[in-house]
Coordinates of C-alpha atoms and ligand atoms in Angstrom, one line a residue:
X430 CA 0.0 0.1 0.0
X431 CA 1.7 3.1 -1.2
X432 CA 1.4 6.4 0.7
X433 CA -0.7 9.1 -0.8
X434 CA -0.2 12.9 -0.6
X435 CA -2.9 14.9 -2.2
X436 CA -3.4 18.6 -2.3
X437 CA -6.2 20.8 -3.8
X438 CA -5.8 24.6 -3.9
X439 CA -9.4 26.1 -3.1
X440 CA -8.9 28.9 -5.7
X441 CA -9.7 26.2 -8.2
X442 CA -13.0 25.8 -6.9
X443 CA -15.8 26.9 -9.2
X444 CA -18.6 28.2 -7.1
X445 CA -21.9 27.0 -8.6
X446 CA -25.0 25.6 -7.3
X447 CA -24.5 22.6 -9.5
X448 CA -21.1 21.9 -8.0
X449 CA -22.1 22.2 -4.6
X450 CA -25.1 19.9 -5.1
X451 CA -23.1 17.3 -6.7
X452 CA -20.5 17.3 -3.8
X453 CA -23.3 17.5 -1.0
X454 CA -25.0 14.4 -2.6
X455 CA -21.8 12.6 -2.5
X456 CA -21.1 12.6 1.3
X457 CA -22.7 11.0 4.3
X458 CA -25.8 12.5 5.6
X459 CA -24.6 13.8 9.0
X460 CA -21.5 15.5 7.2
X461 CA -24.2 17.3 4.9
X462 CA -25.9 18.5 7.9
X463 CA -22.6 19.5 9.5
X464 CA -21.4 21.7 6.4
X465 CA -24.8 23.3 6.0
X466 CA -24.1 24.9 9.4
X467 CA -21.1 26.5 8.2
X468 CA -21.3 30.5 8.3
X469 CA -18.9 31.1 5.4
X470 CA -18.9 29.7 2.1
X471 CA -15.1 29.2 1.7
X472 CA -14.7 27.3 5.1
X473 CA -17.6 25.0 4.0
X474 CA -15.9 24.5 0.6
X475 CA -12.6 23.5 2.3
X476 CA -14.1 21.1 4.6
X477 CA -16.1 19.6 1.9
X478 CA -13.0 18.9 -0.2
X479 CA -11.5 17.4 2.8
X480 CA -14.3 14.9 3.1
X481 CA -14.3 14.3 -0.6
X482 CA -10.5 13.5 -0.4
X483 CA -11.0 10.8 2.2
X484 CA -13.7 9.2 0.3
X485 CA -11.7 9.3 -3.0
X486 CA -8.8 7.6 -1.1
X487 CA -11.2 5.1 0.0
X488 CA -12.7 4.5 -3.3
X489 CA -9.7 4.9 -5.5
X490 CA -6.8 3.5 -3.4
X491 CA -8.7 0.9 -1.2
X492 CA -10.9 -0.3 -3.9
X493 CA -13.9 0.4 -1.8
X494 CA -17.2 1.5 -3.8
X495 CA -17.9 5.2 -3.3
X496 CA -21.4 4.7 -2.1
X497 CA -20.2 1.6 0.4
X498 CA -17.7 3.6 2.1
X499 CA -18.6 4.7 5.6
X500 CA -16.6 7.3 7.9
X501 CA -17.1 7.6 11.6
X502 CA -15.5 10.0 13.8
X503 CA -13.9 9.4 17.1
X504 CA -14.9 11.4 20.3
X505 CA -12.0 13.8 19.4
X506 CA -13.4 14.2 15.9
X507 CA -10.9 12.2 14.0
X508 CA -12.5 10.8 10.8
X509 CA -11.8 7.0 10.6
X510 CA -12.9 4.3 8.0
X511 CA -15.5 1.9 9.2
X512 CA -14.6 -1.0 7.1
X513 CA -17.2 -3.2 5.5
X514 CA -17.5 -6.7 6.6
X515 CA -15.7 -8.0 3.4
X516 CA -12.5 -5.9 3.7
X517 CA -10.8 -7.4 6.5
X518 CA -6.9 -7.1 6.1
X519 CA -6.6 -3.6 4.7
X520 CA -7.7 -1.9 7.7
X521 CA -4.0 -1.1 8.6
X522 CA -4.3 1.9 6.6
X523 CA -4.6 5.6 7.9
X524 CA -5.5 8.7 6.4
X525 CA -5.9 12.4 7.6
X526 CA -7.1 15.7 6.2
X527 CA -6.1 19.5 6.9
X528 CA -7.4 22.6 5.4
X529 CA -6.3 26.1 6.0
X530 CA -6.0 29.5 3.8
X531 CA -5.9 28.1 0.1
X532 CA -5.2 24.6 0.6
X533 CA -6.7 21.1 1.4
X534 CA -4.4 18.4 2.1
X535 CA -4.6 14.7 2.5
X536 CA -2.1 12.2 3.5
X537 CA -2.2 8.3 4.0
X538 CA -0.1 5.7 5.0
X539 CA -0.3 1.8 5.5
X540 CA 1.4 -0.9 7.6
X541 CA -0.7 0.0 10.7
X542 CA 1.0 3.4 11.0
X543 CA -0.8 6.5 12.2
X544 CA -0.5 9.8 10.1
X545 CA -1.4 13.3 10.8
X546 CA -1.1 16.1 8.3
X547 CA -1.4 20.0 8.8
X548 CA -1.3 22.8 6.5
X549 CA -0.8 26.5 7.7
X550 CA -0.9 29.8 6.3
X551 CA 2.0 32.0 7.1
X552 CA 0.5 35.3 8.0
X553 CA 0.1 37.6 10.7
X554 CA -3.3 39.6 10.6
X555 CA -3.7 40.2 14.4
X556 CA -4.1 43.5 15.9
X557 CA -1.2 42.7 18.4
X558 CA 2.6 43.0 17.5
X559 CA 4.5 39.9 16.6
X560 CA 6.3 39.8 19.9
X561 CA 3.1 40.2 21.9
X562 CA 1.5 37.4 19.8
X563 CA 4.5 35.0 20.5
X564 CA 4.3 35.9 24.2
X565 CA 0.6 34.7 24.1
X566 CA 1.8 31.5 22.4
X567 CA 4.8 30.9 24.8
X568 CA 3.2 27.7 26.5
X569 CA 2.8 25.9 23.0
X570 CA 6.5 25.6 22.4
X571 CA 9.5 24.4 24.4
X572 CA 12.6 26.8 25.2
X573 CA 14.4 25.2 22.5
X574 CA 12.0 25.6 20.0
X575 CA 11.7 29.3 20.8
X576 CA 15.2 29.7 20.5
X577 CA 15.1 28.4 16.9
X578 CA 11.8 30.5 16.2
X579 CA 13.5 33.7 17.7
X580 CA 16.7 33.2 15.7
X581 CA 15.1 34.4 12.5
X582 CA 16.2 37.8 11.4
X583 CA 12.9 39.7 11.0
X584 CA 9.2 39.2 12.0
X585 CA 8.5 37.4 8.7
X586 CA 11.3 34.7 9.3
X587 CA 10.4 34.3 12.9
X588 CA 6.7 33.7 11.9
X589 CA 7.5 31.4 9.2
X590 CA 9.7 29.2 11.8
X591 CA 6.6 29.6 14.3
X592 CA 4.0 28.3 11.9
X593 CA 6.5 25.6 10.8
X594 CA 6.8 24.3 14.5
X595 CA 3.0 24.7 14.8
X596 CA 2.3 22.5 11.7
X597 CA 4.6 19.8 13.1
X598 CA 2.9 19.8 16.5
X599 CA -0.5 19.8 14.9
X600 CA 0.5 16.8 12.5
X601 CA 1.7 14.8 15.6
X602 CA -1.3 15.6 17.6
X603 CA -3.6 14.7 14.5
X604 CA -1.7 11.5 14.0
X605 CA -2.5 10.5 17.6
X606 CA -6.1 11.6 17.0
X607 CA -6.0 13.7 20.4
X608 CA -7.2 17.3 20.5
X609 CA -6.8 20.3 22.6
X610 CA -5.7 19.8 26.1
X611 CA -2.5 17.7 25.5
X612 CA 0.6 19.4 26.8
X613 CA 2.4 20.5 23.7
X614 CA 5.5 21.2 25.7
X615 CA 6.1 17.5 26.0
X616 CA 6.7 17.5 22.2
X617 CA 9.9 19.3 21.1
X618 CA 11.1 19.5 17.5
X619 CA 14.8 20.0 16.4
X620 CA 14.6 21.3 12.8
X621 CA 17.8 20.5 11.1
X622 CA 16.9 22.3 7.9
X623 CA 16.8 26.1 8.5
X624 CA 13.9 26.8 5.9
X625 CA 11.4 25.0 4.0
X626 CA 11.0 25.0 0.2
X627 CA 8.6 24.4 -2.4
X628 CA 11.2 22.3 -4.4
X629 CA 11.9 19.7 -1.9
X630 CA 10.5 17.6 0.8
X631 CA 12.4 18.2 4.1
X632 CA 12.7 15.0 6.0
X633 CA 15.6 15.7 8.5
X634 CA 13.2 17.0 11.6
X635 CA 13.4 15.0 14.7
X636 CA 11.4 15.0 17.9
X637 CA 12.0 14.5 21.3
X638 CA 9.1 13.5 23.7
X639 CA 9.4 14.3 27.4
X640 CA 12.9 15.1 26.7
X641 CA 13.9 11.8 25.0
X642 CA 14.5 11.6 21.3
X643 CA 11.8 9.5 19.6
X644 CA 13.0 8.4 16.3
X645 CA 10.0 6.2 15.5
X646 CA 8.4 9.3 14.2
X647 CA 9.0 10.3 10.6
X648 CA 8.5 13.9 9.2
X649 CA 7.9 15.3 5.8
X650 CA 7.8 19.3 5.6
X651 CA 7.4 21.5 2.6
X652 CA 6.0 24.8 1.6
X653 CA 3.0 24.6 -1.0
X654 CA 3.5 28.0 -2.1
X655 CA 5.0 31.1 -0.6
X656 CA 2.4 31.6 1.9
X657 CA 1.6 28.1 3.0
X658 CA 3.7 25.2 4.6
X659 CA 2.6 21.8 5.4
X660 CA 3.8 19.0 7.7
X661 CA 2.9 15.1 7.6
X662 CA 3.9 13.1 10.8
X663 CA 3.8 9.5 10.7
X664 CA 4.6 6.9 13.5
X665 CA 5.1 3.4 12.3
X666 CA 3.4 0.4 14.2
X667 CA 6.5 -1.1 15.0
X668 CA 9.2 1.5 15.9
X669 CA 12.8 0.8 16.1
X670 CA 13.1 2.0 19.6
X671 CA 11.8 0.7 22.7
X672 CA 12.2 3.1 25.6
X673 CA 10.2 3.0 28.7
X674 CA 10.2 6.9 29.0
X675 CA 8.2 6.9 25.7
X676 CA 5.5 4.8 27.1
X677 CA 3.1 7.7 28.0
X678 CA 2.9 9.0 24.5
X679 CA 2.8 5.6 22.9
X680 CA 0.3 4.5 25.3
X681 CA -1.9 7.4 24.2
X682 CA -1.2 6.2 20.6
X683 CA -2.0 2.7 21.3
X684 CA -5.3 3.9 23.1
X685 CA -6.4 5.8 20.0
X686 CA -5.6 3.0 17.7
X687 CA -7.6 0.4 19.8
X688 CA -10.3 3.0 20.3
X689 CA -10.5 3.6 16.5
X690 CA -10.4 -0.2 15.9
X691 CA -13.0 -1.2 18.6
X692 CA -15.5 0.9 16.3
X693 CA -14.5 -1.4 13.3
X694 CA -14.1 -4.6 15.0
X695 CA -15.4 -7.4 12.8
X696 CA -13.2 -10.3 12.6
X697 CA -10.2 -11.3 10.2
X698 CA -10.4 -12.0 6.6
X699 CA -8.2 -11.3 3.3
X700 CA -8.5 -8.5 0.9
X701 CA -5.4 -6.7 -0.4
X702 CA -5.8 -2.9 -0.9
X703 CA -5.2 -1.6 -4.4
X704 CA -2.0 0.2 -4.9
X705 CA -2.5 3.8 -5.9
X706 CA 0.3 5.7 -7.9
X707 CA 1.0 9.2 -7.5
X708 CA 0.4 11.5 -10.5
X709 CA 3.1 13.8 -12.1
X710 CA 1.8 17.0 -11.1
X711 CA 3.4 17.3 -7.7
X712 CA 4.0 20.0 -5.4
X713 CA 6.8 19.0 -3.0
X714 CA 5.7 15.5 -2.7
X715 CA 1.9 16.6 -2.7
X716 CA 0.3 15.4 -6.0
X717 CA -1.8 18.6 -7.1
X718 CA -5.4 17.7 -8.0
X719 CA -8.0 19.5 -10.3
X720 CA -11.5 20.3 -9.5
X721 CA -12.2 18.0 -12.4
X722 CA -10.4 15.1 -11.1
X723 CA -12.2 15.3 -7.6
X724 CA -15.7 15.8 -9.2
X725 CA -15.3 13.0 -11.6
X726 CA -14.9 10.6 -9.0
X727 CA -17.9 11.3 -7.2
X728 CA -20.7 8.9 -6.6
X729 CA -24.2 9.9 -5.5
X730 CA -25.1 8.8 -1.8
X731 CA -28.4 10.4 -1.5
X732 CA -30.1 13.2 -3.5
X733 CA -30.0 16.8 -1.6
X734 CA -32.8 19.4 -1.7
X735 CA -32.4 22.5 -3.7
X736 CA -33.1 24.3 -0.5
X737 CA -29.8 23.1 1.1
X738 CA -27.9 24.1 -2.1
X739 CA -29.3 27.7 -2.1
X740 CA -28.6 27.9 1.7
X741 CA -25.0 27.4 0.7
X742 CA -25.0 29.8 -2.2
X743 CA -26.5 32.5 0.1
X744 CA -23.6 32.2 2.4
X745 CA -20.9 35.1 2.5
X746 CA -17.3 34.4 1.6
X747 CA -14.7 35.5 4.4
X748 CA -12.1 37.5 3.0
X749 CA -9.7 36.5 5.7
X750 CA -10.0 32.9 5.2
Ligands
COA310 C1 -8.5 18.6 16.1 C2 -7.4 19.5 15.7 C3 -6.2 18.8 15.7 C4 -7.7 20.0 14.3 O1 -6.8 20.8 13.8 P1 -7.0 22.1 12.9 O2 -5.6 22.7 12.7 O3 -7.9 23.1 13.4 O4 -7.6 21.8 11.5 P2 -7.0 21.1 10.4 O5 -7.6 21.7 9.1 O6 -5.7 20.7 10.3 O7 -7.8 19.6 10.2 C5 -9.0 19.6 10.2 C6 -9.5 18.0 9.8 O8 -8.9 17.0 10.6 C7 -9.5 16.1 11.0 N1 -9.8 15.9 12.3 C8 -10.7 16.5 13.3 N2 -10.3 16.2 14.5 C9 -9.3 15.6 14.6 C10 -8.5 15.0 15.6 N3 -8.7 15.0 16.8 N4 -7.3 14.4 15.1 C11 -7.0 14.3 13.9 N5 -7.7 14.6 12.8 C12 -8.8 15.3 13.1 C13 -10.8 16.5 10.1 O9 -10.8 15.7 8.9 C14 -10.8 17.8 10.0 O10 -11.6 18.1 9.0 P3 -13.1 18.9 9.2 O11 -13.0 19.9 10.2 O12 -13.5 19.4 7.9 O13 -14.1 17.7 9.7 C15 -7.3 20.7 16.5 O14 -8.4 21.6 16.5 C16 -6.7 20.6 17.8 O15 -7.1 20.0 18.7 N6 -5.5 21.2 18.1 C17 -4.9 21.0 19.4 C18 -3.4 21.3 19.3 C19 -3.2 22.7 19.6 O16 -3.5 23.3 20.5 N7 -2.4 23.0 18.8 C20 -1.5 24.3 18.6 C21 -0.2 23.9 18.1 S1 1.0 25.0 18.5

């Protein structure tokens, strides 16, 4: 099972009632309801594309039929695939979505590994000065991380480093499927490459958990464009290290895995997941998808009313999103 990295730039979204209707009718009912409650059109579109990428992955890469695929959410909101009875051995795959600014990204892996992905827009639009903003965020990063962030020569380079670290933390938190409330000071990154680029995938970042290097984690980082950076964090099922000081975080990971699985428990059988090759139009490891590619794969789950479509068409677009 190859790993997938997909990215969609939401500027490519063509806003029409027809497109929204097609998308709405291709996702699960509870997601139709969730998306209909969004205040702004653009945040609804980003979240919708995320749902479609999850389904596209299940249908295109795991050979599940679009209309049979069923996703659940953990109590922390992490989507997971509810495996149909007939697909038993393929359940050691994992996928995750992120959306922010102009991008929606999806990353998946196999072999029982857990994966988290995060995209961040590097910007500062707050009313406060950058030092004041950093002061408010002090508790999110370790002293070692702050020393790297503050070594930037100006506000913009410091912000780029800040968001890079943020992205990495979110990716780890998302791989573990935990949410707000986790003590982020327990996770400390060592970034070897000073900056990220659009041309290459940076893979030399490492992490310490509770002050102990944990080289079971693999990271991929890149810039999607000059304003957005992305990070993928992956923790394999069987790491090289066995260290009792890592037990707390691994225990969280195991707990999350077993809680996801317990929702899907239905025995053991044998179905091989299909291989899914990456396309050629890549941006730093992410295959760039067009709107047509996404729309052409949709399958109708249930028809939606014109009323719901009009509700979306009447929503405002948020200028700052
Ligand atoms: C849940 C959480 C991880 C989502 O992160 P986010 O940056 O707001 O959102 P992203 O765009 O990256 O990801 C959203 C998608 O991730 C998935 N997701 C939702 N909850 C998730 C969870 N607990 N774990 C993993 N993935 C989750 C969903 O697909 C979601 O899409 P949806 O909102 O359209 O359903 C985040 O809200 C959170 O709890 N963060 C806590 C960590 C923190 O404080 N970080 C600061 C870093 S310095």
